[in-house]
CSV table of C-alpha atoms in Angstrom, one decimal:
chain,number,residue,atom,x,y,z
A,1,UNK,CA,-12.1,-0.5,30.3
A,2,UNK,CA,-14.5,-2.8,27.8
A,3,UNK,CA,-15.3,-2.1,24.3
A,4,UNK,CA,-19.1,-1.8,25.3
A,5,UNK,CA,-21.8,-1.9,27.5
A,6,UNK,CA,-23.7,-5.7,26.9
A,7,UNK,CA,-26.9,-5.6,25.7
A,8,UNK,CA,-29.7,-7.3,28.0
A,9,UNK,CA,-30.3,-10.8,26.2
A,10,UNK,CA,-33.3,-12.5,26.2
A,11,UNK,CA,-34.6,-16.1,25.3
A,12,UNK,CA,-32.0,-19.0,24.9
A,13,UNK,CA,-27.8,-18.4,25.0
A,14,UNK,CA,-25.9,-20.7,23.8
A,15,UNK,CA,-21.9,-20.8,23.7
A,16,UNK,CA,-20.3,-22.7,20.8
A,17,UNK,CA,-23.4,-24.5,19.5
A,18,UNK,CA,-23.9,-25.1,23.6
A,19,UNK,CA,-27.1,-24.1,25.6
A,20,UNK,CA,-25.8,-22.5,28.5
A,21,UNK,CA,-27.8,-20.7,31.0
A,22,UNK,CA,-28.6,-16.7,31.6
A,23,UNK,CA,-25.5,-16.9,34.0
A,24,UNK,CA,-23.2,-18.6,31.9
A,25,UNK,CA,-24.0,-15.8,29.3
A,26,UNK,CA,-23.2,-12.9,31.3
A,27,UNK,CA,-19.8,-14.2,32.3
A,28,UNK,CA,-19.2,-14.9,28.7
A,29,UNK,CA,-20.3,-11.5,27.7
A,30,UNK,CA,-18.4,-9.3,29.9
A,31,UNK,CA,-14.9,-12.1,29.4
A,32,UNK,CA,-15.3,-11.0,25.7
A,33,UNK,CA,-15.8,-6.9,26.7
A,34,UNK,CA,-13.0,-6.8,28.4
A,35,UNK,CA,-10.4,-8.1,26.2
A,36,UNK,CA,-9.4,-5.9,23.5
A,37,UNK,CA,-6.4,-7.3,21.8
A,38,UNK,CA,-7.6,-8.6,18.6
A,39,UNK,CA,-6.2,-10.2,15.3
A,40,UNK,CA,-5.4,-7.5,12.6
A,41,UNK,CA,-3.2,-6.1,9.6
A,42,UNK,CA,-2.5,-3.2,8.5
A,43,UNK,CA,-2.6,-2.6,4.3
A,44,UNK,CA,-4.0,0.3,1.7
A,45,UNK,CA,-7.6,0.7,-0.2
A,46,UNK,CA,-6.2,-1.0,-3.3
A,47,UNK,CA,-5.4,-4.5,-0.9
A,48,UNK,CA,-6.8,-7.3,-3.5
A,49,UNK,CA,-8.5,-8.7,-0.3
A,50,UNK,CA,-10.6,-5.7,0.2
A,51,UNK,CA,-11.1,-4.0,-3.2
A,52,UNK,CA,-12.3,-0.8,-2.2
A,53,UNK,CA,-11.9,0.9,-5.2
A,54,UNK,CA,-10.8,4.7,-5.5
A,55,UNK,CA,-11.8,7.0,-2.6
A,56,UNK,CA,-13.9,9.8,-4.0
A,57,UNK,CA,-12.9,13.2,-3.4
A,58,UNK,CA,-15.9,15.4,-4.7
A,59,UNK,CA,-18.9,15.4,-6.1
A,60,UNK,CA,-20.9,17.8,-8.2
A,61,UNK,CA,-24.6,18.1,-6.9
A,62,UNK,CA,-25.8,19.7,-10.2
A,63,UNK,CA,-25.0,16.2,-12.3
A,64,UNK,CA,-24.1,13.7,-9.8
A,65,UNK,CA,-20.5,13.3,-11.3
A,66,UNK,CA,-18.3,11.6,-8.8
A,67,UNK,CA,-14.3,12.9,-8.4
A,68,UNK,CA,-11.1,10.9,-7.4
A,69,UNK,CA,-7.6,11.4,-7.3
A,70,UNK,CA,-6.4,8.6,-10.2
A,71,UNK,CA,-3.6,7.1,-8.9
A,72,UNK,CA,-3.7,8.1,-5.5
A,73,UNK,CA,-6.5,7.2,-3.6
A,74,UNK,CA,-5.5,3.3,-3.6
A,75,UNK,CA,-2.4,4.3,-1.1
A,76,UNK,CA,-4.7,5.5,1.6
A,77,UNK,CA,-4.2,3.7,4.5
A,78,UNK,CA,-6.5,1.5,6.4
A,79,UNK,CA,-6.1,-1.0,9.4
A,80,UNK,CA,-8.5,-4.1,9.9
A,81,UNK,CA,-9.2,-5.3,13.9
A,82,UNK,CA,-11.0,-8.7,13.8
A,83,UNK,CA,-12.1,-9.8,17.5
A,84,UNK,CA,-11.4,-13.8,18.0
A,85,UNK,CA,-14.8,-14.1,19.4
A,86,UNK,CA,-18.5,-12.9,17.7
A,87,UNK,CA,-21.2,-12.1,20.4
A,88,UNK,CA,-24.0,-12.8,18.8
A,89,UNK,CA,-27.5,-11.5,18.9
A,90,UNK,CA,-31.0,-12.1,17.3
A,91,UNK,CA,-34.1,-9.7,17.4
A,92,UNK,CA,-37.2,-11.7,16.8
A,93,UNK,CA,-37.8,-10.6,13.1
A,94,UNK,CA,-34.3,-9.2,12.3
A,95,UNK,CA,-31.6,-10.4,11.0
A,96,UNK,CA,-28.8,-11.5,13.6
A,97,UNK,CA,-26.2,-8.6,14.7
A,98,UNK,CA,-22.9,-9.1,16.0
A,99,UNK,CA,-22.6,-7.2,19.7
A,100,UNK,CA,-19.7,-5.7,19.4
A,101,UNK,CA,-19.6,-4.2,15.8
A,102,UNK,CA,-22.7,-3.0,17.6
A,103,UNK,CA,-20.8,-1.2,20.0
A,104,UNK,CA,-18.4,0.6,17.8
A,105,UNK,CA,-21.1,2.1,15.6
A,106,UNK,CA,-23.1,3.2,18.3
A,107,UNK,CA,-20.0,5.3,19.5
A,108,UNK,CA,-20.0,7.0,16.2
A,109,UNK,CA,-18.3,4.4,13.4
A,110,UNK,CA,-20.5,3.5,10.3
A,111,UNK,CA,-22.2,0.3,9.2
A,112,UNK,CA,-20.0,-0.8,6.1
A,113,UNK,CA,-22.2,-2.1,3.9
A,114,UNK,CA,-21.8,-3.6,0.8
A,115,UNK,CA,-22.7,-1.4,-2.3
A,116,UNK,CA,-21.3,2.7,-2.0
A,117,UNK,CA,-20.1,3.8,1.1
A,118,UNK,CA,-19.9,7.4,2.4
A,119,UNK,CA,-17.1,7.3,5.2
A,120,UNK,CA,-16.1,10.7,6.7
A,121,UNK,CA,-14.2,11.1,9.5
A,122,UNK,CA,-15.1,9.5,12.8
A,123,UNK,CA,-15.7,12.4,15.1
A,124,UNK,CA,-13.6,11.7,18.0
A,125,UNK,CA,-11.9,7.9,16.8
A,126,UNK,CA,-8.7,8.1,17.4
A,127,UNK,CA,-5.6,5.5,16.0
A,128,UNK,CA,-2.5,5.4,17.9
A,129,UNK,CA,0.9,3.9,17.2
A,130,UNK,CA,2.5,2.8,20.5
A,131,UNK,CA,6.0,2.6,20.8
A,132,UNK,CA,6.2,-1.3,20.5
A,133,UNK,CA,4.3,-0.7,17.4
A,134,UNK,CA,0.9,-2.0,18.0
A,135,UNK,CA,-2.1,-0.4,16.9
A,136,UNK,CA,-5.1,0.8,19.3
A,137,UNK,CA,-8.3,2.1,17.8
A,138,UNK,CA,-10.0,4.4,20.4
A,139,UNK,CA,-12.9,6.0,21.3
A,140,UNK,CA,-14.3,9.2,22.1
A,141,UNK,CA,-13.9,9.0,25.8
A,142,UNK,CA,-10.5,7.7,25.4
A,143,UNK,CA,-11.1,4.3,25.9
A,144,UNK,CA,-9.3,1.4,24.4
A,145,UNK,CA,-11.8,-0.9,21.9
A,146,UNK,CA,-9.5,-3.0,20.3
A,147,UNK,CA,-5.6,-3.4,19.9
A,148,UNK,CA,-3.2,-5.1,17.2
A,149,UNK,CA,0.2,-6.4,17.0
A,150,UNK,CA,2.5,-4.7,14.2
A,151,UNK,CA,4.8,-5.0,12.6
A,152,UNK,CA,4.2,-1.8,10.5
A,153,UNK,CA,5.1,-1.5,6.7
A,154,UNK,CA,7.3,2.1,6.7
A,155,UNK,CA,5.2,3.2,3.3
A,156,UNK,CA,2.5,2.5,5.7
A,157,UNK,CA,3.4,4.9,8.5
A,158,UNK,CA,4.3,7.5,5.7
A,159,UNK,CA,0.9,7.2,4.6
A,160,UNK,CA,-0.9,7.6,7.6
A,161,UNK,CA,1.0,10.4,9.0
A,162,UNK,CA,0.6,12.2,5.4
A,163,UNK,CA,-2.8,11.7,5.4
A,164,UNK,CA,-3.5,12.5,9.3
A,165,UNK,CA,-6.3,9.6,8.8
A,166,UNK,CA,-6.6,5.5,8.7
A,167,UNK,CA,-9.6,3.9,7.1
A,168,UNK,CA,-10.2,1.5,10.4
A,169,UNK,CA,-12.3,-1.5,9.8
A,170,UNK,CA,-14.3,-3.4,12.5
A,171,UNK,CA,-15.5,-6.8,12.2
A,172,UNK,CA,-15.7,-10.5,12.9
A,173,UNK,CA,-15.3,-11.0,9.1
A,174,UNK,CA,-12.7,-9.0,7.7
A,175,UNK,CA,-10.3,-12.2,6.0
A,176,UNK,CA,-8.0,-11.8,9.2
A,177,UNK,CA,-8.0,-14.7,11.3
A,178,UNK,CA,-7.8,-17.8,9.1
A,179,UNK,CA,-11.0,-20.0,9.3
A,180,UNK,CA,-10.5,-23.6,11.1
A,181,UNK,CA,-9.7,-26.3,9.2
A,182,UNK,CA,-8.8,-24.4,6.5
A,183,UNK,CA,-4.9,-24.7,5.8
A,184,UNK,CA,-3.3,-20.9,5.4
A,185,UNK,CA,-2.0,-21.7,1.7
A,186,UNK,CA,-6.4,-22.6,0.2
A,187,UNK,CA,-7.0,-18.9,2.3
A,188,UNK,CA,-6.4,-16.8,-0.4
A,189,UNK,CA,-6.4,-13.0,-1.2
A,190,UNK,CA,-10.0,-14.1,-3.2
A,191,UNK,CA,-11.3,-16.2,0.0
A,192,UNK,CA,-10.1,-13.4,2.1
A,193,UNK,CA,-12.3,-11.1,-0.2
A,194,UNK,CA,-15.3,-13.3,-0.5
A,195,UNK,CA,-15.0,-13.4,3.3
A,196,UNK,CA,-15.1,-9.5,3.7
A,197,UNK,CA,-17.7,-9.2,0.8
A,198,UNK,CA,-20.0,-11.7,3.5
A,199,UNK,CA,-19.6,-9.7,6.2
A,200,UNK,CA,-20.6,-6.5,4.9
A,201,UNK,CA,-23.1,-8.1,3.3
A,202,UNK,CA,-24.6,-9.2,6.4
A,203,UNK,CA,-24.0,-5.6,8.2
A,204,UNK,CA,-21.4,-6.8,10.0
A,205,UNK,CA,-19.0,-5.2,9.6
A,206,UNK,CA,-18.6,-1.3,11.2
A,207,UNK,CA,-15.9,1.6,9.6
A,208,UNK,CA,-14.5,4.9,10.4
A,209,UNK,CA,-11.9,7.2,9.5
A,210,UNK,CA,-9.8,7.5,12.7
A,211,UNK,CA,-7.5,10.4,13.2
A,212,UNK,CA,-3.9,9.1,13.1
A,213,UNK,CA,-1.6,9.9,16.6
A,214,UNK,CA,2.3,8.7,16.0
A,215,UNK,CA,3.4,8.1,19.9
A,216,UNK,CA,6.6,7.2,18.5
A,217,UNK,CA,9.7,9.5,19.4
């Protein structure tokens, strides 16, 4: 099953910097829809990469006040899945949208933008552990969107089956995959960041809390 339904595309394609025609396009498309194992990691809120800050717990409508749990909420779990290939798209007067982040928020995961972000859970997104330890972030209807290698960290596991929830990010810019050209040792934890900051920056990048399944024995 493929992560989405492609849009209808109108006006010029182009593949790699390469004009291509409508036919071309379409192949391209639905090669991209169906393959769902991406590149990913698994790490907690508090990753110097991501810098998410404490995960607020409550808030009191009367003043506004904001509540966290100090010293905790850094621990909660989240898992990154970063497709090798952006689909790209353009509306004339918009600002250009990646197809498949798309996708995923149209099935009920949130645009992550920069700035304060209210995640609840993702009705219906589920994460399961497989027993070779990989990683598949589901959909309502079952389906499988995307799928990542482990290994997993055990203080990881702990935390997600503690929590019964994994923040699970979306994106062709979540400091994953390491750019080209660029050697692994220059792509730091900042770069990384700066990387993720960009993509949410450009709405990009799409978010859910995903109920945790362990199909471990």
């Amino acid at each position: 099953m493929g992560r989405f339904k492609p849009k209808k595309q109108h006006g010029r394609f182009h593949i790699d910097g390469r004009a291509v025609n409508e036919a071309a396009m379409k192949a391209q498309i639905a090669a991209v829809a169906e393959t769902v194992d991406d590149c990913g990691r698994v790490t907690f809120w508090d990753d110097p990469a991501l810098q998410l800050g404490e995960v607020a717990t409550g808030i009191n409508t009367r003043t506004g006040t904001v509540t966290v749990d100090e010293g905790e909420s850094g621990q909660l779990p989240a898992a990154l899945f970063e497709p090798e290939r952006a689909l790209m798209m353009r509306i004339p007067g918009q600002p250009p949208l990646e197809q498949q982040a798309e996708g995923a928020i149209a099935l009920g995961l949130s645009r992550f933008r920069r700035g304060f972000a209210q995640l609840g859970p993702a009705i219906g997104w589920e994460l399961h552990r497989l027993e070779d330890d990989r990683l598949e972030l589901r959909t309502p209807d079952g389906g499988v969107y995307s799928r990542i290698a482990g290994p997993l960290d055990r203080g990881w596991v702990s935390a997600a089956v503690s929590t019964g929830y994994v923040l699970c990010l979306y994106g062709i810019q979540l400091g994953v995959r390491t750019p080209p050209d660029v050697p692994l040792a220059q792509y730091t934890d900042q770069a990384r960041l700066e990387e993720f900051r960009r993509g949410r920056e450009r709405g990009l990048t799409a978010a859910g809390l995903a109920a945790y399944r362990n199909n471990r024995g």
